[in-house]
Coordinates of C-alpha atoms in Angstrom, one line a residue:
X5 CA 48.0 112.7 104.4
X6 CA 49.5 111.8 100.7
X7 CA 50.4 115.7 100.2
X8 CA 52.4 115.4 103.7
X9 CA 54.0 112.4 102.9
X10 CA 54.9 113.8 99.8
X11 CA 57.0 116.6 100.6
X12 CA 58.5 114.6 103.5
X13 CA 59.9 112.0 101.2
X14 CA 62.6 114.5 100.0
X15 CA 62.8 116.7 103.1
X16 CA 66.2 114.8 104.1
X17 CA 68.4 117.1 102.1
X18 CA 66.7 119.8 104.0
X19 CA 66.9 118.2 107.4
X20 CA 70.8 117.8 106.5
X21 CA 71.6 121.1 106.1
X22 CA 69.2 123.8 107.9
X23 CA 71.1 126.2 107.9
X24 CA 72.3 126.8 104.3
X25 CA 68.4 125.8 102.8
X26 CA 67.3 127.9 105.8
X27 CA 69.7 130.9 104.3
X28 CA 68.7 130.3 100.7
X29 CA 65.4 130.2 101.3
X30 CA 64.8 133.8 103.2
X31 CA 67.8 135.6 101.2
X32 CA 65.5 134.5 98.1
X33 CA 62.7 135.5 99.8
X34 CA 63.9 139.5 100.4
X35 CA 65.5 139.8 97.1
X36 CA 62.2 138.4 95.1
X37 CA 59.9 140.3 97.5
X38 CA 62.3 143.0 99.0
X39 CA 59.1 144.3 101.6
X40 CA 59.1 140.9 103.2
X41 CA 63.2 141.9 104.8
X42 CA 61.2 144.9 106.4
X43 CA 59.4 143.1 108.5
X44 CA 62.5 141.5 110.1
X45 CA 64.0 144.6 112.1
X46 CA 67.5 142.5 112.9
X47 CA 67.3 142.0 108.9
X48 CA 66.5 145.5 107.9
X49 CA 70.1 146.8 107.4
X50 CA 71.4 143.9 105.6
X51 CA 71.9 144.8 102.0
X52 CA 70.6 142.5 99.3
X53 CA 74.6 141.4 98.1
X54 CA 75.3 140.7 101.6
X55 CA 72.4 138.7 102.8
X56 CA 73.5 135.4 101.2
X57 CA 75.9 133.4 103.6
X58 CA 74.8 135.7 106.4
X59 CA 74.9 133.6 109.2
X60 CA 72.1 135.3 111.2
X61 CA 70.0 135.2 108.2
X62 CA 70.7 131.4 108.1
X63 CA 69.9 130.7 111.6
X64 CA 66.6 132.4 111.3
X65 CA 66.0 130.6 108.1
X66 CA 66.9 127.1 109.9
X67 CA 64.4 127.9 112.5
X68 CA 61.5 128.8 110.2
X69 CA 62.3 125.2 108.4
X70 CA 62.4 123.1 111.7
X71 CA 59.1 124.4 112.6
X72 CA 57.9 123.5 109.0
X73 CA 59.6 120.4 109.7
X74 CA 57.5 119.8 113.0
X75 CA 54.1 120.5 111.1
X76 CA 54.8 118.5 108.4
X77 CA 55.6 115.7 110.3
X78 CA 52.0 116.1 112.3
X79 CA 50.6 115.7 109.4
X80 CA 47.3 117.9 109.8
X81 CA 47.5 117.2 113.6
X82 CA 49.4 120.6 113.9
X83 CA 47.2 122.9 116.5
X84 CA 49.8 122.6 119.4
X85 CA 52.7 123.5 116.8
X86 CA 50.3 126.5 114.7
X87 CA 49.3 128.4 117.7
X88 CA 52.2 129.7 119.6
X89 CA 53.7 130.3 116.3
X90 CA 50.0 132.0 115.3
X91 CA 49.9 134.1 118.2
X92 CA 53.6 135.5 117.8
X93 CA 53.6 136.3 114.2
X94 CA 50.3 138.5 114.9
X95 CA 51.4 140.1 117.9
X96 CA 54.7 140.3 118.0
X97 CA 55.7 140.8 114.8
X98 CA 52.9 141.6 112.5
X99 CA 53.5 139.5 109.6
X100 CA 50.8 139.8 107.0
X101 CA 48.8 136.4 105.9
X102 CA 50.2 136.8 102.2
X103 CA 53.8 136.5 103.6
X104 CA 53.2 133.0 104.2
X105 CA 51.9 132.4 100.7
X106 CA 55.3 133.9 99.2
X107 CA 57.4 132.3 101.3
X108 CA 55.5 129.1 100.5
X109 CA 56.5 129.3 96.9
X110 CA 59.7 130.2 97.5
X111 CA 60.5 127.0 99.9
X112 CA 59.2 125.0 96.5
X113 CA 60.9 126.4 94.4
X114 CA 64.4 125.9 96.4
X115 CA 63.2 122.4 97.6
X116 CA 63.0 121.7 93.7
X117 CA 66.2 122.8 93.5
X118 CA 68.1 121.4 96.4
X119 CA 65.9 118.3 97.3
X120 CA 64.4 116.7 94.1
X121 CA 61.1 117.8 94.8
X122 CA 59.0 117.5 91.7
X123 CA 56.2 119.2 90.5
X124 CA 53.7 116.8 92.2
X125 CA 55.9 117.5 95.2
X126 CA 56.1 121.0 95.0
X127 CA 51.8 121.2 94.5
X128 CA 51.7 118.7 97.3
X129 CA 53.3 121.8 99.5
X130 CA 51.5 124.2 98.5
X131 CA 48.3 122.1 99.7
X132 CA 49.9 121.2 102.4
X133 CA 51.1 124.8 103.4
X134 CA 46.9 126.1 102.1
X135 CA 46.1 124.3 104.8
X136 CA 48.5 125.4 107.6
X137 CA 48.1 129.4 106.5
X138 CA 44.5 129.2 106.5
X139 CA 44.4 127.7 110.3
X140 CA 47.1 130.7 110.7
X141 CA 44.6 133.1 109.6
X142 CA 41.7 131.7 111.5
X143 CA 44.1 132.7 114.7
X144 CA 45.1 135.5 113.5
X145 CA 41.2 136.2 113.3
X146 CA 40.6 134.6 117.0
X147 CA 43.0 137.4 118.0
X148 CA 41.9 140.0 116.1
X149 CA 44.5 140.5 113.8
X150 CA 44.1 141.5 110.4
X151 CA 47.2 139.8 108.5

């Protein structure tokens, strides 16, 4: 509960501006790990210069930090949320376990950046987000996906 409440106490900034942390967040995301823009096929011909202030890149970005923003704020209590969004990353679009790990520390390092989220902060996430991929890979598992 302290790891949630944590990252929640500077997730205003984020909250404020979805979109533009939303952008920064996956544009960092496909330059630092350039496989991860692969597997998003509306992504795919975007070159790296152009992806920053992209605004499709942006909305996409905002949606993957609202849904972080719902499981943070169930604080653990996040089956309902994980599930739906379990089941489409494995059979929809495929996304390997480990993407959620990179994107993880990329989210910290930006939160650090544009939200005052310390280094306490930043290792309460990644607890907080250990938790949430590992009850993504136990669907994925239930489903017979090997992410």
């Amino acid at each position: 509960m302290a790891d949630f409440d944590m990252v929640l106490k500077c997730w205003g900034p984020v909250e404020a501006d979805y979109d533009a942390i939303g952008g920064l967040v996956l544009t960092r995301l496909f330059i630092e790990y350039p496989k991860t823009q692969e597997l998003f096929p509306k992504f795919a011909g975007i070159a790296q210069g152009d992806l920053a202030g992209n605004t499709a890149v942006a909305s996409h970005g905002a949606t993957v930090l609202k849904k972080l923003g719902d499981l943070l704020r169930a604080k653990g209590n996040h089956a309902t949320i994980l599930k739906p969004l379990a089941t489409t990353h494995a059979t929809k679009h495929k996304i390997p376990i480990n993407n959620f790990k990179l994107i993880t520390e990329i989210i910290a390092k930006v939160m650090a950046e544009k939200a005052g989220l310390d280094a306490a902060g930043q290792q309460a996430l990644r607890n907080v987000m250990a938790t949430v991929i590992a009850d993504i890979d136990a669907n994925y598992k239930e489903l017979g996906f090997e992410g």
